Amino acid sequence: QVQLVQSGAEVKKPGASVKVSCKVSGYTVIELSMHWVRQAPGKGLEWMGGFDTEDDETIYAPKFQGRVTMTEDTTTDTAYMELSSLRSEDTAVYYCATGTPAFDYWGQGTLVTVSS
Amino acid sequence: DIVMTQSPDSLAVSLGERATINCKSSQSVLYSSTNKNYLAWYQQKPGQPPKLLIYWASTRESGVPDRFSGSGSGTDFTLTISSLQAEDVAVYYCQQYYSTITFGQGTRLEI
């Protein structure tokens, strides 16, 4: 059984960066295809990017290309999502998610608030 | 990107009645070589992450009650709850994984 436990809430100023972690248990992080999905307050789900098993690489949604970096630490079985140049519109709950073919495992979510 | 459009945006159904949510994709999500539709449905309750209900358009996830069913092919899909229970009040999302992942805008289901 996969468990995903995310880091705690963050408050950032506009222009800063945030790095959210997702600790994997039950499997190793390299056995999973990890993705990140965000949800602005009162809004829908927005896929940010994730590992594409067919191309064996991480792909990002065009909207976030150049501003997001997704990495993994195999020594601690932790996935990370770093988003830079934050603006108020990035205020959202950020989720890590995994599964094949769809996302049957989700982290609990991390609220990132961007405010001056 | 494939655009997913759900209808309606919100829906009120009486307990025990049938609820139907539609999802239309801007292009087909049926992969010819596998004959599978790359379409999933999720349920999200307030303060919780989404929960996978259906994948391959009609395969129920383990543990999901059989009152939930998915149908459709190509560009038009439906999630049906055959007999609405109080615990089914939630927002429902469709998702395609045929190409870079996109979600529908969500349908709010109320009693």
XYZ file of C-alpha atoms in Angstrom:
227
model
C 0.000 0.000 0.000
C 1.406 3.365 -1.046
C 1.337 6.259 1.413
C 2.227 9.814 0.454
C 2.878 12.345 3.227
C 3.476 15.944 2.244
C 5.247 18.799 3.983
C 3.401 21.487 5.884
C 1.785 24.731 4.815
C 3.937 27.547 3.479
C 3.534 31.318 3.244
C 5.666 33.029 0.622
C 6.095 36.516 -0.754
C 5.605 37.270 -4.444
C 8.731 36.469 -6.438
C 9.948 33.830 -4.000
C 10.176 30.064 -4.553
C 8.582 27.197 -2.680
C 9.639 23.568 -2.455
C 7.028 21.017 -1.394
C 8.011 17.502 -0.406
C 6.124 14.204 -0.704
C 7.472 11.325 1.388
C 6.733 7.877 -0.041
C 6.235 4.770 2.043
C 5.155 1.289 1.052
C 7.168 1.543 -2.167
C 10.357 3.254 -3.260
C 9.973 6.563 -5.043
C 11.600 5.238 -8.222
C 8.971 2.497 -8.470
C 6.290 5.155 -8.771
C 5.382 7.639 -11.472
C 4.904 10.767 -9.364
C 2.775 13.691 -10.485
C 1.781 17.034 -9.012
C -1.692 18.564 -9.146
C -2.773 21.862 -7.658
C -6.115 23.350 -6.663
C -6.674 27.059 -6.125
C -9.226 27.980 -3.439
C -12.709 27.052 -4.620
C -11.391 26.004 -8.037
C -10.796 22.768 -9.938
C -7.847 20.428 -10.318
C -4.871 21.478 -12.422
C -2.149 19.035 -13.457
C 1.326 20.560 -13.214
C 3.520 17.739 -14.422
C 4.895 14.331 -13.647
C 6.951 11.370 -14.735
C 6.063 9.977 -18.132
C 6.864 6.255 -18.102
C 6.610 5.971 -21.897
C 9.252 8.619 -22.540
C 11.099 7.919 -19.269
C 11.265 11.591 -18.390
C 9.511 14.248 -16.345
C 7.116 16.378 -18.361
C 5.572 19.671 -17.337
C 2.323 21.339 -18.282
C 3.098 24.161 -20.734
C 1.679 26.693 -18.283
C 4.389 25.880 -15.729
C 7.302 25.120 -18.064
C 10.349 27.075 -16.954
C 8.961 27.814 -13.519
C 8.527 24.329 -12.010
C 11.045 21.605 -11.235
C 10.125 18.115 -10.051
C 12.821 15.951 -8.518
C 13.241 12.819 -6.435
C 15.632 11.821 -3.671
C 16.025 8.051 -3.868
C 17.929 7.908 -0.582
C 14.927 9.182 1.371
C 12.142 8.109 -1.044
C 10.929 11.671 -1.259
C 9.605 13.571 -4.259
C 9.849 17.346 -4.520
C 8.082 20.061 -6.465
C 9.696 23.486 -6.610
C 7.799 26.438 -8.059
C 9.609 29.722 -8.606
C 8.650 33.342 -9.308
C 5.557 32.951 -7.170
C 2.582 35.237 -7.690
C -0.725 35.570 -5.873
C -2.414 33.296 -8.423
C -0.172 30.441 -7.233
C -1.996 30.357 -3.904
C -3.354 26.819 -3.875
C -3.268 23.388 -2.317
C -0.574 21.330 -3.994
C -0.961 17.543 -4.155
C 1.425 14.782 -5.097
C -0.337 11.851 -6.739
C 0.571 8.536 -8.288
C -0.941 5.432 -9.799
C -1.357 3.475 -13.003
C -3.175 4.233 -15.170
C -4.874 6.930 -13.078
C -4.084 8.475 -9.686
C -5.215 6.069 -7.015
C -2.873 7.481 -4.364
C -2.747 11.108 -3.251
C -0.902 13.069 -0.618
C -2.906 15.037 1.905
C -2.107 18.331 0.186
C 0.079 21.307 1.051
C -1.380 24.807 1.187
C 0.917 27.403 -0.323
C -0.138 30.997 0.272
C 1.496 33.762 -1.732
C 0.986 37.139 -0.115
C 2.940 40.334 0.380
C -3.978 20.107 -24.935
C -7.168 18.078 -24.800
C -9.932 20.179 -23.248
C -12.360 18.332 -20.975
C -15.797 19.888 -20.556
C -18.205 18.600 -17.938
C -21.938 19.161 -17.741
C -23.729 20.283 -15.768
C -21.591 22.477 -13.506
C -23.858 21.613 -10.608
C -26.602 19.100 -10.024
C -29.178 18.506 -7.291
C -30.575 14.993 -6.964
C -32.863 13.462 -4.355
C -31.690 10.614 -2.156
C -32.195 7.285 -3.902
C -32.469 8.892 -7.326
C -30.062 8.580 -10.253
C -27.353 11.155 -10.894
C -25.721 11.543 -14.290
C -22.636 13.624 -15.030
C -21.291 14.107 -18.537
C -17.782 14.718 -19.773
C -16.788 15.621 -23.314
C -13.230 15.705 -24.624
C -12.079 18.011 -27.439
C -10.557 15.013 -29.206
C -10.871 11.283 -28.891
C -9.178 9.628 -25.916
C -9.665 6.146 -27.373
C -6.260 4.640 -28.126
C -6.725 2.374 -31.134
C -3.887 -0.029 -30.409
C -5.255 -0.899 -26.960
C -8.941 -0.185 -27.633
C -9.051 1.576 -24.272
C -10.425 4.980 -23.398
C -7.876 6.926 -21.363
C -10.474 8.504 -19.098
C -10.873 8.510 -15.312
C -13.393 9.863 -12.812
C -12.652 11.243 -9.346
C -14.744 12.243 -6.359
C -13.587 15.050 -4.065
C -15.125 15.953 -0.730
C -14.315 19.211 1.096
C -10.887 19.274 2.679
C -9.878 15.951 1.139
C -7.762 14.956 -1.846
C -9.597 13.480 -4.818
C -10.515 9.803 -4.747
C -10.282 7.651 -7.870
C -13.615 6.071 -8.770
C -13.312 4.860 -12.361
C -10.489 4.348 -14.868
C -10.383 3.135 -18.485
C -13.753 4.950 -18.630
C -15.683 2.065 -17.070
C -13.457 0.061 -14.702
C -14.430 0.611 -11.098
C -11.566 1.104 -8.646
C -11.338 -1.513 -5.904
C -13.631 -0.683 -2.987
C -15.832 1.752 -4.924
C -19.536 0.936 -4.470
C -21.217 -0.592 -7.495
C -23.780 2.226 -7.623
C -21.003 4.164 -9.406
C -20.556 3.310 -13.079
C -18.787 4.853 -16.036
C -19.649 4.609 -19.711
C -18.874 6.145 -23.068
C -16.166 6.048 -25.683
C -14.181 8.350 -27.922
C -15.152 11.862 -26.864
C -18.321 11.431 -24.796
C -18.435 9.908 -21.335
C -20.850 9.580 -18.446
C -20.551 8.922 -14.736
C -23.748 7.510 -13.261
C -24.648 7.091 -9.615
C -27.591 4.723 -9.687
C -29.103 5.504 -6.283
C -27.739 8.608 -4.612
C -26.622 8.311 -1.008
C -25.942 11.213 1.358
C -22.230 10.434 1.349
C -22.075 10.953 -2.426
C -22.370 14.728 -2.048
C -19.078 15.923 -3.536
C -17.451 17.461 -6.582
C -16.760 15.046 -9.425
C -13.993 15.438 -12.007
C -13.191 13.638 -15.221
C -9.567 13.357 -16.336
C -7.949 12.230 -19.562
C -4.547 10.578 -19.596
C -4.390 9.973 -23.364
C -1.934 12.841 -23.719
C -0.646 15.453 -21.256
C -3.109 15.147 -18.434
C -6.084 17.475 -18.199
C -9.119 17.565 -15.925
C -12.666 18.721 -16.443
C -13.805 21.786 -14.512
C -15.779 19.703 -12.012
C -19.455 19.053 -11.296
C -20.862 19.808 -7.865
C -23.406 17.192 -6.771
C -25.871 18.161 -4.056
C -28.992 16.712 -2.538
